[in-house]
Amino acid sequence: MENREQAVKRRLTRRHRASRWFRRISGLALLLAVAFLMFFFYDIISTGWSAFRQAEIQVPVSYTEEVMEIPAMAVPEAYEELVSRGWIRLLPRQMRENPDLLGTERREWVVASAPVDQYLKGRYATLDDEQRALVDQLQASDQVRLGFNTGFFTHGDSKIPEISGIWAALVGSILVITVTFLISFPIGVMTAIYLHEFADDNWFTQAIEVNINNLAAVPSIIFGLLGLAIFINFFGLPRSSALVGGLTLALMTLPIIIISTRAALAAVPDSIREAALGVGTSKWRMVRDHVLPLSLPGILTGTIIGIAQAMGETAPLLIVGMIAYIPDAPSSFTEATTVLPAQIFTWAGMPERAYTSRTAAGIIVLLAVLLTLNATAVYLRRRFERRW
Amino acid sequence: MSDGMQAEKQIESHPRENRTPLAHGPDTHATPQPKEDERLKLQVEKLSLWYGQSQALHGVDLDIHANEVTALIGPSGCGKSTFLRCLNRMNDLIKEVRVEGKVMLEGQDLYDPKVDVVQLRTRVGMVFQKPNPFPKSIYDNIAYAPLLHGMVRKGEECDELVESSLKRAGLWKEVADRLHSPGTSLSGGQQQRLCIARAIAVNPDVVLMDEPASALDPVSTATVEELIHDLRKQYTIVIVTHNLQQAARVAGYTAFFYLGRIIEYGDTSTLFTNPREKRTEDYLTGRYG
Ligand SMILES: Nc1ncnc2c1ncn2[C@@H]1O[C@H](COP(=O)(O)OP(=O)(O)OP(=O)(O)O)[C@@H](O)[C@H]1O
Ligand SMILES: [Mg+2]
C-alpha cells in the first residue's frame, strides 16, 4: 500500500515536471515570435519615421513675368538647389490660377529639396560646402525647419522624391478593396450557405468543395493571370483600373470567404436547425433567422481576414497593370490606379535615398490600415457575439 | 384571422376545417374518410427506414389515437426516436436516410411527394430530447413561429399568445417578469417547458416528445407530466420515454419497440398488467434494456 502511494507520487512529480517544461517551451516560442515582430516594427518605424517630417525652407519668391517662362528665376540663384524642383515646376500653374501674384515679391515657406532634407536629418547629402554653409546659416536664423510632412498624405507619386506621397495609392487601395468586398462577400457567403445548408452531398458538390479548398492554396500570381485573361482580354475592362484589380482580388478572396463561412456555419449546432424546422420554418428562414445570426461573427472575421490579405497582395495586381507610375489619385473605378503595396514596391526600387524612408513610411501606412481592418474584425466579433 | 378575438378562439377551440390541406395538388382533397378512422390521428403502415445500409425500422404498423397520449417504450437503440422523427419527417434532414411505407395524418400520406414539409411541421410539432431553445429571448422563442406563420399580429395579440402558451406549459409564473431575458438562461427543466410552450404556440394537431423529462429533476418531471396530461385534451401526443412509471402515469396507449419492430401495442393498463408477449414482460420486469 505504502509503495503504491510512493509510486503515484513519483509519477505525479514527473508529470508536473513535464507540464512545466511544456509551458516553458511554448513560452519561448511566443517570446521568439514577439522578438521577430518587435525587430520588424523597430526597423520599419525607425526608417520610416523620418519620412513623416519634411524640410521646409523660407525663401524670397519674386513672381515676375519671366517666371512664367523659366520658373527657376523666382528664387535667388543660391537657393535654386535648396528648394524642391517639384515646387518650382508648379509655379507657373500657381501664377495662372492667382493672377494677383504677378509682380509681387514675398518670403515664403516652401518644400526644401531632398538633399537639404537629408542633410537636416543628419544623413549623407549631395550638397557642396557652399550650400551646406548656406543651410547652416539659414538654420541659425530659423529659416529652415523640419515640419510635419502633410504632402506625404496629400500628394500622389512623383519622380521628385520630396513631393511624392501616398495619397493616390491609399485612395486606389480603398477603391480596389471596395470592389473586392462588394463582389466576394455576397457571392462567397451565398455559395457557402448553398453548399452547407441546401446542396445534397453528392460527388458533384464534393468536387466543387475540393476545388474551392484547392483554390485557396493557388499562388496569387495565378489569379493575376486569370484576371488578365478574363477581365482585360475577354471583357475588355480598362487595364490598371480599380475595377479590374478589385475583381482579380475578389477571385482570390472568394475561396477564403467560402471556407471561413462554411466553418462558421458548421459551428452552429444542428439542434438549432431542428428547433427551427420543427416549428414549421422554411429552410431559407431557418438560415436567415437562426443560423446566420449565430455564425455572423465567424463570417465577418473570415471575410475581414480575407480582405486584409487581398489588401496586402501585390503580385496579381502587377499582372493587371497596377504597377504603372500614377501620380494622381483616381476619381473613378475605371481610371488607372495604383495601390499601397505596389507603391511600396515602386519606391523600394528607386535609387534616391529619399525614397528609402518613404518606402518604410508607406509600409507604416499599410500596417495602420491593416490594423484598422483587424481591429474592426475584433470589434464586430464582440458586437455580434451573443453567448446564449 | 383579421382580429384578435378570432385568433384567440382558434387557439382555444381548434377549428380543423379551415386548415389548409398539406399537399398542393389537384387530387388531394377528394379522399373521403371512413367513419371508424375518425378517432385515429395517425396511421403508420409498414414503415421501414434505413440509415445508409443499416435498417433501423422494420415494417412498423401503428395507429395513433386522437386526443390521447401514446407512449413508445423499449430498450436503448431500438428505434423509438427514429420512429418518432418519421412522424414529422425530421429524418429528411439526415443524409442517406431512406424511408418506405406510409404515415397517414388524417388520411394524407406524409411521404407523398406533394406534401409540403414546412406546412406539415406546423401541424406535427416536436419537443426534442435535449432542450434546444433558440438563442433569443423567452418571448421571441415562443412568438417567432406564430408571427412567421401570420397566426397573430405583433403587439397585444402576440403578447396574449405568448402568455397563454407559457401558462399551458406551466412556465408563466417563473418567467413572467423576465420575458426578455435569453431563453438559454433558464434551467434545463425550464428550457424544456419553454420548448413545449414553443411547440404548442403554433397550435399543432400532434405533439411529438422525445424523452422530454429525461434530464429533469423529479419536481420538473412531475410538472411536465401534469402538463402532458392536460395537453391531451387539445392535442394528440406521442411520447418516447425510458421511464415505465411515467408511461403508466401519462399514457393511454403504449407501444413496446424492440430492434426496430413493434412487439406489442395496446392500452397502457393492459400492456403493463397483462402483456401478451414474453419479450414485453421481460422488458417490463427489467430483464433487459
Ligand atoms: N443519424 C443516424 N445515422 C445512422 N444511424 C443512426 C442514426 N440515428 C440512429 N441510428 C441508429 O438507428 C438505431 C435506432 O436509433 P434510435 O435513436 O431511434 O434509438 P432509440 O430507441 O431512440 O434509443 P434511445 O432510447 O437510446 O434514445 C440505432 O441502432 C442507431 O445506431
Ligand atoms: Mg432516442
XYZ file of C-alpha atoms and ligand atoms in Angstrom:
709
model
C 0.000 0.000 0.000
C 2.778 2.404 1.023
C 4.745 1.505 -2.099
C 1.896 2.232 -4.394
C 1.386 5.634 -2.916
C 5.034 6.449 -3.351
C 4.956 5.325 -6.960
C 1.945 7.516 -7.633
C 3.715 10.420 -6.008
C 6.830 9.884 -8.095
C 4.820 9.734 -11.285
C 2.974 12.861 -10.279
C 6.227 14.757 -9.796
C 7.341 13.634 -13.228
C 4.090 14.730 -14.780
C 4.273 18.112 -13.134
C 7.810 18.496 -14.389
C 6.753 17.606 -17.913
C 3.971 20.136 -17.891
C 6.342 22.807 -16.578
C 8.715 22.080 -19.432
C 5.952 22.245 -21.954
C 4.906 25.594 -20.599
C 8.436 26.917 -20.791
C 8.932 25.794 -24.374
C 5.663 27.320 -25.561
C 6.549 30.491 -23.708
C 9.863 30.544 -25.520
C 8.128 30.143 -28.855
C 5.917 33.091 -28.055
C 8.929 35.126 -26.987
C 10.661 34.375 -30.268
C 7.625 35.395 -32.294
C 7.313 38.619 -30.334
C 11.022 39.311 -30.786
C 10.774 38.971 -34.560
C 7.765 41.235 -34.580
C 9.464 43.848 -32.425
C 12.535 43.809 -34.636
C 10.374 44.258 -37.717
C 8.461 47.129 -36.173
C 11.617 48.773 -34.887
C 13.291 48.542 -38.257
C 10.303 49.852 -40.221
C 9.392 52.600 -37.815
C 12.940 53.841 -37.312
C 13.478 54.046 -41.067
C 10.022 55.304 -41.925
C 9.606 57.819 -39.174
C 11.730 60.498 -40.793
C 9.503 60.466 -43.886
C 6.736 61.962 -41.810
C 8.882 65.064 -41.368
C 9.901 67.209 -44.304
C 12.433 70.024 -44.553
C 10.976 73.401 -45.426
C 12.894 76.486 -46.291
C 11.988 80.156 -46.180
C 12.967 81.883 -49.398
C 12.263 85.204 -51.124
C 9.991 84.487 -54.089
C 9.571 87.028 -56.849
C 6.620 86.441 -59.126
C 7.788 88.083 -62.327
C 6.780 87.710 -65.974
C 9.935 85.678 -66.580
C 8.891 83.086 -64.063
C 6.113 82.032 -66.412
C 8.819 81.043 -68.907
C 11.681 79.996 -66.641
C 10.243 79.076 -63.215
C 13.660 78.809 -61.575
C 14.020 82.586 -61.894
C 11.612 83.019 -58.998
C 14.257 82.363 -56.344
C 17.806 83.738 -55.953
C 20.352 81.547 -57.650
C 21.954 80.446 -54.407
C 18.647 78.925 -53.293
C 17.926 77.134 -56.546
C 19.387 73.844 -55.446
C 17.886 74.106 -51.962
C 14.202 74.298 -52.871
C 12.319 71.428 -54.361
C 12.214 71.221 -58.150
C 8.680 69.989 -57.759
C 7.671 73.258 -56.157
C 9.493 75.311 -58.807
C 7.750 73.446 -61.576
C 4.341 74.220 -60.154
C 4.996 77.992 -60.000
C 3.630 78.885 -63.453
C 0.448 76.998 -62.795
C 0.087 78.694 -59.431
C 0.548 82.075 -61.028
C -2.006 81.323 -63.706
C -4.507 80.378 -61.044
C -3.761 83.501 -58.931
C -3.089 86.382 -61.326
C -2.754 88.714 -58.314
C 0.632 87.157 -57.582
C 2.206 88.698 -60.678
C 4.675 91.403 -59.828
C 4.756 90.712 -56.101
C 7.661 89.575 -54.040
C 7.292 87.775 -50.743
C 9.076 85.416 -48.371
C 7.513 82.003 -48.298
C 7.985 78.647 -46.619
C 8.499 76.151 -49.414
C 9.373 72.459 -49.624
C 13.132 72.024 -49.497
C 14.981 69.742 -51.898
C 15.785 66.179 -50.974
C 19.492 66.841 -50.246
C 18.582 69.583 -47.767
C 16.046 67.262 -46.195
C 18.633 64.523 -45.878
C 21.228 66.950 -44.573
C 18.919 68.219 -41.857
C 18.088 64.657 -40.864
C 21.802 64.059 -40.438
C 22.221 61.703 -43.375
C 24.562 61.719 -46.337
C 23.543 64.579 -48.639
C 24.746 65.676 -52.057
C 25.371 69.285 -51.100
C 28.620 71.134 -51.726
C 30.363 73.112 -48.984
C 28.876 76.405 -50.073
C 25.346 75.033 -49.929
C 25.997 73.455 -46.548
C 27.201 76.761 -45.225
C 24.081 78.465 -46.531
C 21.783 75.886 -44.952
C 23.636 76.189 -41.651
C 23.287 79.942 -41.814
C 19.575 79.716 -42.628
C 19.128 77.265 -39.806
C 20.769 79.670 -37.395
C 18.256 82.348 -38.378
C 15.324 79.906 -38.225
C 14.734 79.982 -41.929
C 14.945 76.211 -42.308
C 12.794 73.785 -40.386
C 11.619 70.170 -40.286
C 7.810 70.264 -40.327
C 5.124 67.628 -40.422
C 5.051 66.197 -43.925
C 1.424 66.824 -44.905
C 2.434 66.476 -48.540
C 3.122 62.802 -47.970
C -0.569 62.266 -47.224
C -1.994 64.636 -49.822
C 0.196 64.007 -52.899
C 0.440 61.114 -55.286
C 3.640 59.552 -56.516
C 6.277 61.736 -58.099
C 9.663 61.394 -59.726
C 10.821 64.110 -57.358
C 11.141 62.349 -54.012
C 10.404 65.261 -51.689
C 6.962 65.887 -53.186
C 5.949 62.269 -53.655
C 3.184 60.974 -51.379
C 0.984 58.026 -50.549
C -2.434 59.599 -51.179
C -3.037 58.224 -54.688
C -2.099 54.709 -53.591
C -4.254 54.929 -50.478
C -7.299 56.008 -52.471
C -6.518 53.311 -55.046
C -6.315 50.652 -52.337
C -9.633 51.736 -50.876
C -11.343 51.621 -54.281
C -9.855 48.214 -55.092
C -10.835 46.776 -51.720
C -14.348 48.163 -52.084
C -14.769 46.314 -55.369
C -13.265 43.166 -53.867
C -15.587 43.269 -50.876
C -18.736 44.047 -52.864
C -18.074 41.129 -55.201
C -16.586 38.473 -52.960
C -18.617 38.915 -49.765
C -22.145 38.312 -51.099
C -21.062 35.661 -53.605
C -18.843 33.888 -51.091
C -21.392 33.852 -48.281
C -24.232 32.748 -50.554
C -22.095 29.999 -52.053
C -21.172 28.734 -48.624
C -24.792 28.819 -47.487
C -25.870 26.915 -50.540
C -23.150 24.300 -50.160
C -23.633 23.844 -46.444
C -27.373 24.227 -45.948
C -29.047 23.353 -49.222
C -26.912 21.220 -51.527
C -27.137 17.449 -51.471
C -23.981 15.689 -50.516
C -23.087 14.103 -53.844
C -19.971 13.726 -55.989
C -20.678 16.999 -57.738
C -20.805 19.152 -54.603
C -17.846 17.265 -53.200
C -15.871 18.003 -56.346
C -16.774 21.683 -56.008
C -15.671 21.646 -52.403
C -12.320 20.078 -53.170
C -11.814 22.657 -55.899
C -12.626 25.553 -53.608
C -10.205 24.310 -50.983
C -7.607 23.970 -53.709
C -8.189 27.484 -54.987
C -7.370 28.885 -51.565
C -3.892 27.432 -51.922
C -3.218 28.577 -55.501
C -0.371 31.136 -55.713
C -1.833 34.605 -56.015
C 0.057 35.402 -59.203
C -2.075 32.812 -60.992
C -5.152 34.845 -60.080
C -3.437 37.823 -61.699
C -3.041 35.859 -64.940
C -6.654 34.763 -64.672
C -7.798 38.347 -64.125
C -5.726 39.482 -67.089
C -7.235 36.816 -69.324
C -10.842 37.259 -68.211
C -11.373 40.869 -67.270
C -8.925 42.653 -69.554
C -8.555 40.437 -72.605
C -12.027 38.906 -72.711
C -14.307 41.544 -71.208
C -12.095 44.427 -72.271
C -12.240 46.260 -68.958
C -9.723 49.094 -68.582
C -6.222 47.964 -67.673
C -4.729 49.164 -64.358
C -8.169 50.193 -63.108
C -9.526 49.674 -59.611
C -12.349 47.669 -61.160
C -10.053 45.089 -62.715
C -7.786 44.999 -59.661
C -10.754 44.546 -57.338
C -12.275 41.799 -59.459
C -8.956 39.989 -59.635
C -8.527 40.148 -55.874
C -12.153 39.036 -55.476
C -11.270 35.830 -57.327
C -8.565 35.292 -54.772
C -10.623 36.215 -51.714
C -13.681 34.208 -52.707
C -12.355 30.786 -51.617
C -11.197 32.210 -48.285
C -14.631 33.663 -47.586
C -16.381 30.476 -48.672
C -14.215 28.308 -46.459
C -14.486 30.519 -43.382
C -18.232 30.931 -43.828
C -18.649 27.166 -44.093
C -16.650 26.719 -40.922
C -18.838 29.300 -39.173
C -21.998 27.565 -40.378
C -20.715 24.183 -39.310
C -20.166 25.555 -35.801
C -23.891 26.241 -35.403
C -25.339 23.227 -33.620
C -27.855 21.132 -35.560
C -30.236 21.315 -32.624
C -30.919 24.946 -33.576
C -31.768 23.892 -37.122
C -34.046 21.150 -35.844
C -35.730 23.567 -33.472
C -36.391 25.997 -36.302
C -37.627 23.411 -38.778
C -39.650 21.757 -36.031
C -41.904 24.800 -35.695
C -42.501 24.914 -39.425
C -39.827 27.323 -40.586
C -38.778 27.116 -44.208
C -35.155 26.378 -44.855
C -34.397 29.885 -46.026
C -35.960 31.469 -42.951
C -34.134 28.961 -40.771
C -30.851 30.131 -42.294
C -31.770 33.804 -42.177
C -33.289 33.978 -38.700
C -31.337 31.391 -36.770
C -28.197 30.111 -38.458
C -26.814 33.347 -39.904
C -27.122 35.448 -36.729
C -25.196 32.781 -34.848
C -22.497 32.438 -37.476
C -22.169 36.123 -38.335
C -19.152 36.846 -36.105
C -17.242 33.972 -37.699
C -18.261 35.006 -41.195
C -17.214 38.619 -40.633
C -13.905 37.643 -39.106
C -13.100 35.350 -42.018
C -14.131 37.980 -44.525
C -12.029 40.709 -42.982
C -9.012 38.448 -42.806
C -9.532 37.621 -46.485
C -9.924 41.280 -47.379
C -6.867 42.259 -45.356
C -4.870 39.619 -47.180
C -6.119 40.970 -50.508
C -5.157 44.454 -49.404
C -1.538 43.440 -48.974
C -1.445 41.474 -52.207
C 0.877 42.758 -54.925
C 1.691 40.027 -57.414
C -1.727 39.642 -59.106
C -2.081 43.403 -59.330
C 1.279 43.783 -61.056
C -0.022 41.483 -63.757
C -3.157 43.516 -64.382
C -1.006 46.621 -64.742
C -1.365 48.343 -61.395
C 2.346 48.988 -61.053
C 2.373 51.876 -63.503
C 3.593 55.297 -62.434
C 0.365 57.024 -61.376
C 0.799 60.460 -59.819
C -2.873 61.366 -59.405
C -5.458 59.866 -57.094
C -8.138 58.058 -59.124
C -11.606 59.539 -59.070
C -13.436 56.544 -60.533
C -13.284 52.778 -60.614
C -12.212 52.693 -64.241
C -9.261 55.094 -64.033
C -5.693 53.881 -63.854
C -4.838 53.301 -60.229
C -2.018 52.158 -58.056
C -2.326 50.533 -54.637
C -0.348 50.709 -51.395
C 1.774 47.584 -51.777
C 2.514 48.405 -55.426
C 3.547 51.917 -54.402
C 5.834 50.491 -51.748
C 7.288 48.134 -54.327
C 7.919 51.015 -56.736
C 9.607 53.177 -54.124
C 11.692 50.294 -52.884
C 13.231 50.076 -56.359
C 14.141 53.778 -56.608
C 17.827 54.757 -56.378
C 17.363 58.066 -54.486
C 17.913 57.796 -50.775
C 14.845 59.877 -50.007
C 12.687 57.038 -51.277
C 14.067 54.614 -48.697
C 12.330 56.314 -45.814
C 9.217 56.792 -47.956
C 9.158 53.051 -48.578
C 9.171 52.415 -44.851
C 6.598 55.150 -44.286
C 4.390 53.525 -46.925
C 4.705 50.243 -45.038
C 3.687 52.022 -41.835
C 0.582 53.404 -43.555
C -0.261 49.948 -44.948
C 0.192 48.416 -41.499
C -2.026 51.088 -39.971
C -4.774 50.331 -42.498
C -4.457 46.582 -41.864
C -4.508 47.179 -38.132
C -7.710 49.173 -38.519
C -9.276 46.361 -40.548
C -8.320 43.727 -37.999
C -9.472 45.860 -35.101
C -12.792 46.181 -36.914
C -12.906 42.386 -37.121
C -12.403 42.100 -33.386
C -14.985 44.789 -32.733
C -17.600 43.189 -34.983
C -16.951 39.852 -33.392
C -17.589 41.292 -29.944
C -20.563 43.234 -31.148
C -22.415 40.324 -32.722
C -21.296 37.530 -30.480
C -24.193 36.528 -28.261
C -23.321 33.741 -25.929
C -26.828 32.414 -25.401
C -57.779 35.799 -38.941
C -58.236 39.528 -39.056
C -58.985 40.350 -35.460
C -57.666 39.298 -32.114
C -60.844 37.608 -30.925
C -60.894 35.268 -33.833
C -57.268 34.244 -33.414
C -57.820 33.642 -29.747
C -60.815 31.499 -30.495
C -58.913 29.355 -32.926
C -56.229 28.654 -30.409
C -58.805 27.639 -27.837
C -61.216 25.632 -29.925
C -59.161 24.251 -32.814
C -61.403 24.555 -35.820
C -59.750 21.968 -38.049
C -61.971 22.604 -41.005
C -60.208 25.768 -42.127
C -56.824 24.125 -42.102
C -55.025 24.386 -45.378
C -54.518 20.972 -46.910
C -50.989 19.617 -46.556
C -50.345 18.973 -50.195
C -50.592 21.326 -53.093
C -52.133 19.069 -55.686
C -55.290 18.683 -57.662
C -56.422 15.323 -56.265
C -55.644 15.511 -52.567
C -58.910 16.697 -51.157
C -61.045 14.039 -52.775
C -60.365 11.124 -50.374
C -63.391 10.680 -48.121
C -62.644 9.320 -44.667
C -64.236 6.121 -43.351
C -66.167 6.765 -40.128
C -64.309 4.322 -37.906
C -60.990 6.069 -38.607
C -62.187 9.334 -37.212
C -60.606 8.760 -33.826
C -57.308 7.830 -35.445
C -54.971 10.742 -35.914
C -52.013 8.964 -37.401
C -51.893 5.602 -39.139
C -48.481 4.157 -39.766
C -48.327 1.321 -42.281
C -45.327 -0.933 -42.948
C -42.850 1.803 -42.138
C -39.241 0.809 -42.762
C -36.235 3.068 -42.510
C -32.607 2.682 -43.446
C -29.625 4.730 -42.304
C -27.406 4.035 -45.299
C -27.048 0.258 -45.262
C -28.344 -0.456 -41.787
C -32.052 -0.852 -41.285
C -33.415 0.851 -38.168
C -37.151 0.224 -38.603
C -38.666 -2.995 -39.918
C -42.199 -2.598 -41.248
C -43.760 -0.827 -38.287
C -47.569 -0.611 -38.122
C -49.163 1.672 -35.556
C -52.450 3.518 -35.157
C -52.269 6.625 -33.011
C -55.487 7.802 -31.429
C -56.566 11.399 -31.447
C -56.525 13.266 -28.126
C -54.650 10.512 -26.399
C -51.143 10.123 -25.125
C -49.294 7.288 -26.808
C -46.046 6.195 -25.173
C -43.200 4.485 -27.008
C -41.046 2.357 -24.761
C -38.228 -0.078 -25.408
C -34.525 -0.593 -24.845
C -31.947 1.942 -25.991
C -31.227 1.886 -29.712
C -34.426 0.076 -30.650
C -35.604 2.849 -32.959
C -38.019 4.905 -30.852
C -36.501 8.244 -31.739
C -36.149 7.206 -35.342
C -39.816 6.287 -35.475
C -40.900 9.487 -33.763
C -38.892 11.588 -36.196
C -40.638 9.854 -39.088
C -43.922 11.338 -37.911
C -42.931 14.864 -38.862
C -40.269 13.951 -41.400
C -37.414 15.227 -39.275
C -35.365 12.362 -40.673
C -35.328 14.171 -44.001
C -32.527 16.268 -42.568
C -30.241 13.298 -42.139
C -28.266 12.350 -45.188
C -28.570 8.828 -46.608
C -31.879 8.089 -44.939
C -34.348 6.014 -46.938
C -37.960 5.524 -45.871
C -40.531 3.048 -47.130
C -44.148 2.651 -46.123
C -46.844 5.125 -45.231
C -47.588 7.549 -42.443
C -51.145 8.856 -42.781
C -52.098 12.042 -40.960
C -55.883 12.201 -41.157
C -55.778 10.183 -44.335
C -52.995 12.131 -46.016
C -49.725 10.295 -46.594
C -46.895 12.401 -45.193
C -44.377 10.849 -47.551
C -46.379 11.803 -50.613
C -44.005 13.952 -52.708
C -46.735 16.583 -52.959
C -46.729 17.147 -49.203
C -45.370 20.500 -48.076
C -42.977 19.568 -45.279
C -42.965 23.072 -43.806
C -46.743 23.026 -43.501
C -46.621 19.504 -42.092
C -44.311 20.551 -39.280
C -46.682 23.266 -38.169
C -49.287 20.538 -37.728
C -46.988 17.995 -36.137
C -44.815 19.767 -33.598
C -41.837 18.320 -31.809
C -40.136 18.588 -28.443
C -36.614 17.250 -28.570
C -34.760 15.076 -26.108
C -32.270 17.849 -25.387
C -33.839 21.254 -24.726
C -32.978 23.450 -27.701
C -34.381 26.949 -27.210
C -33.479 29.488 -29.883
C -30.676 31.833 -28.856
C -33.272 34.562 -28.466
C -35.368 35.917 -25.644
C -38.025 33.815 -23.934
C -40.677 35.924 -25.600
C -39.153 35.579 -29.065
C -38.760 31.840 -28.639
C -42.497 31.494 -28.482
C -43.552 34.388 -30.683
C -41.205 33.555 -33.545
C -43.171 30.856 -35.331
C -46.707 32.250 -34.832
C -45.540 35.611 -36.179
C -43.784 33.921 -39.060
C -46.898 31.974 -39.989
C -49.039 35.060 -39.617
C -51.162 33.425 -36.928
C -51.004 36.534 -34.771
C -50.004 40.125 -35.260
C -47.253 41.895 -33.355
C -48.395 43.591 -30.193
C -51.174 42.682 -27.839
C -52.351 39.698 -29.841
C -48.884 38.206 -29.787
C -48.370 39.025 -26.113
C -51.545 37.139 -25.306
C -50.442 34.079 -27.247
C -47.054 34.083 -25.526
C -48.737 34.325 -22.153
C -51.279 31.602 -22.827
C -48.632 29.252 -24.258
C -46.369 29.769 -21.265
C -49.299 29.253 -18.940
C -50.240 25.990 -20.589
C -46.624 24.833 -20.352
C -46.635 25.718 -16.643
C -43.807 28.181 -17.014
C -45.617 31.501 -16.845
C -45.191 32.155 -13.145
C -41.467 31.569 -13.275
C -40.715 33.781 -16.265
C -43.473 36.398 -16.299
C -41.121 39.111 -15.083
C -38.232 38.285 -17.388
C -39.752 37.541 -20.756
C -36.978 39.392 -22.497
C -34.038 37.612 -20.977
C -32.442 34.888 -23.078
C -34.184 31.514 -23.280
C -30.891 29.766 -22.629
C -30.573 31.488 -19.260
C -33.306 29.210 -17.895
C -32.599 25.971 -16.074
C -32.719 22.719 -18.019
C -36.224 21.882 -16.864
C -37.475 25.385 -17.570
C -35.895 25.257 -21.008
C -37.703 22.023 -21.753
C -41.015 23.572 -20.756
C -40.137 26.584 -22.881
C -39.646 24.212 -25.810
C -43.021 22.657 -25.072
C -44.608 26.113 -24.957
C -42.923 26.924 -28.253
C -44.263 23.743 -29.823
C -47.851 24.332 -28.736
C -47.800 28.041 -29.619
C -48.257 27.220 -33.305
C -51.330 25.208 -32.359
C -50.361 21.852 -33.882
C -52.585 18.768 -34.121
C -49.938 16.404 -32.864
C -47.075 16.977 -30.443
C -44.141 14.570 -30.552
C -41.986 14.408 -27.462
C -38.682 12.573 -27.305
C -37.902 11.795 -23.670
C -38.982 15.284 -22.602
C -38.261 14.615 -18.954
C -35.062 12.620 -19.221
C -32.857 15.456 -17.986
C -35.221 16.794 -15.362
C -35.389 16.571 -11.599
C -38.426 14.878 -10.015
C -40.277 18.137 -9.445
C -39.842 19.366 -13.012
C -40.704 15.892 -14.244
C -43.933 15.989 -12.331
C -44.713 19.413 -13.811
C -44.052 18.149 -17.322
C -46.142 15.035 -16.735
C -49.055 17.084 -15.475
C -48.667 19.286 -18.482
C -48.745 16.312 -20.852
C -51.810 15.050 -19.121
C -53.552 18.396 -19.632
C -52.395 18.873 -23.194
C -54.030 15.578 -24.130
C -57.407 17.300 -24.149
C -56.353 19.523 -27.024
C -53.610 17.639 -28.795
C -52.599 14.178 -29.825
C -49.371 13.354 -28.058
C -46.728 10.776 -28.840
C -44.036 10.468 -26.210
C -40.861 8.434 -26.023
C -39.827 7.510 -22.531
C -37.456 5.239 -20.679
C -39.380 5.737 -17.524
C -42.001 2.977 -17.333
C -43.815 4.572 -14.415
C -44.031 7.722 -16.445
C -45.585 5.826 -19.357
C -48.034 4.227 -16.952
C -48.912 7.598 -15.467
C -49.419 9.687 -18.580
C -50.165 7.393 -21.499
C -53.463 5.920 -22.603
C -51.728 3.678 -25.114
C -48.279 2.181 -25.077
C -46.176 0.577 -27.797
C -43.208 -1.620 -26.973
C -40.384 -1.356 -29.512
C -37.657 -3.902 -29.846
C -34.944 -3.989 -32.517
C -36.847 -1.765 -34.897
C -40.157 -3.610 -34.586
C -43.276 -3.108 -32.510
C -43.605 -6.170 -30.352
C -46.751 -5.191 -28.587
C -49.194 -2.313 -28.685
C -52.305 -1.704 -26.667
C -53.875 0.368 -23.950
C -51.390 1.056 -21.225
C -53.005 -0.725 -18.307
C -53.449 -3.978 -20.252
C -49.906 -3.872 -21.597
C -48.442 -3.237 -18.194
C -50.526 -5.661 -16.151
C -51.151 -8.373 -18.651
C -48.652 -8.367 -21.551
C -49.314 -10.878 -24.328
C -45.703 -11.230 -25.369
C -42.916 -12.815 -23.370
C -40.439 -10.138 -24.508
C -42.685 -7.328 -23.290
C -42.962 -8.975 -19.925
C -39.216 -9.450 -19.727
C -38.642 -5.810 -20.522
C -41.245 -4.607 -18.028
C -39.791 -6.708 -15.279
C -36.352 -5.355 -16.001
C -34.786 -8.407 -17.520
C -33.224 -6.326 -20.309
C -32.993 -2.792 -21.594
N -28.215 9.552 -37.728
C -28.038 8.234 -37.679
N -27.214 7.639 -38.565
C -27.036 6.310 -38.524
N -27.616 5.501 -37.662
C -28.456 6.009 -36.761
C -28.715 7.411 -36.716
N -29.582 7.661 -35.721
C -29.855 6.481 -35.164
N -29.190 5.470 -35.778
C -29.273 4.058 -35.456
O -30.619 3.663 -35.505
C -30.926 2.818 -34.423
C -32.097 3.375 -33.657
O -31.722 4.576 -33.077
P -32.724 5.468 -32.239
O -32.046 6.757 -31.976
O -34.022 5.518 -32.952
O -32.876 4.649 -30.898
P -33.745 4.966 -29.611
O -34.722 3.888 -29.455
O -34.261 6.351 -29.658
O -32.655 4.864 -28.469
P -32.510 5.714 -27.130
O -33.550 5.203 -26.213
O -31.148 5.405 -26.632
O -32.698 7.167 -27.471
C -29.680 2.719 -33.559
O -29.058 1.471 -33.846
C -28.799 3.837 -34.042
O -27.467 3.434 -34.029
Mg -33.772 8.240 -28.639
